């Protein structure tokens, strides 16, 4: 059966958030020919013939705890310059269809259900989604707001881990595009090991850390010792509000620092600061200050500034990941997929340098091409 004849589900955790809304609206726009597939790596030549599900075969749904309909959310993103003017109206039917497949998430304040009851309810939503849509498979993608690292001794599973456990129970490949715990909760390790499903994560690499993963190998390869590497992020929107929480910010920064430590051999001096600036909306500015030594101890500095929209950077990547993991499940691959480290700050193994990660991704595409 050809890739275009199969319907594949993409189930977003945080389905009415900026990333998920942008991904769904963007997919519809590309399929309709309104815009090119800029940023969608799997639409480039090296992935032709790899058997990935076509963009027009993707069916969207998800969980969320907010009630704003997707068409309305898309209008707000267009007003903020994230989506092109007029696009929400042009893809309103597709967004409304996806919105009809969004189910209430949780746990909300006052929810008395146990972890097991929540997992069972979320898994049932996934199973029903696949049955109603006659889907060959469904990939679950966590794009919800970052949660704090659980306190030691915490008896309840983090919310992200409840959704992750539900994905495995429903037989769905799982992608954690956030720094949240997800599948890495200690209580889930036996379940993860025995699930027989492909999974990937954690924490999507879209802006500042993407640039770090390119620059850090340059210093190593040119034998230029890095003395300090500091950074600042200014951002608004839902991410800015979520990362104003010190626990969530610490979880986010851990991935940024890990890229440097893995590449340079040790974490240099300096920290990353995240400031919530509501006026910026869904846009952000990331600034880095890198102090390094040159020949004969010459002290030098490199400064970088990255200005962009996280939702627009992340949306094509989650479409890539959903397609790649769906194909991985189709050909019988299981367990963590280090070949997808290209997309993550904290990947499931593999190299840290972006260039090496890209080579691994291309090899993965070639492997998928050779599978029947």
Tab-separated table of C-alpha atoms in Angstrom, residues 164 168 183-199 333-336:
chain	number	residue	atom	x	y	z
A	164	UNK	CA	3.297	9.220	27.979
A	168	UNK	CA	2.321	3.326	25.367
A	183	UNK	CA	8.812	8.618	29.566
A	184	UNK	CA	11.811	9.232	31.819
A	185	UNK	CA	9.881	8.880	35.063
A	186	UNK	CA	11.557	6.103	37.092
A	187	UNK	CA	8.201	4.399	37.641
A	188	UNK	CA	7.781	3.946	33.870
A	189	UNK	CA	11.163	2.420	33.024
A	190	UNK	CA	9.978	-1.201	32.972
A	191	UNK	CA	6.958	-0.240	30.892
A	192	UNK	CA	9.148	1.684	28.433
A	193	UNK	CA	11.601	-1.209	28.121
A	194	UNK	CA	8.811	-3.694	27.398
A	195	UNK	CA	6.549	-1.560	25.207
A	196	UNK	CA	7.924	-2.561	21.804
A	197	UNK	CA	7.283	0.936	20.465
A	198	UNK	CA	9.633	3.534	18.967
A	199	UNK	CA	9.982	6.771	20.907
A	333	UNK	CA	11.604	-0.474	14.795
A	334	UNK	CA	11.301	-0.210	18.560
A	335	UNK	CA	12.840	1.566	21.536
A	336	UNK	CA	14.586	4.952	21.678
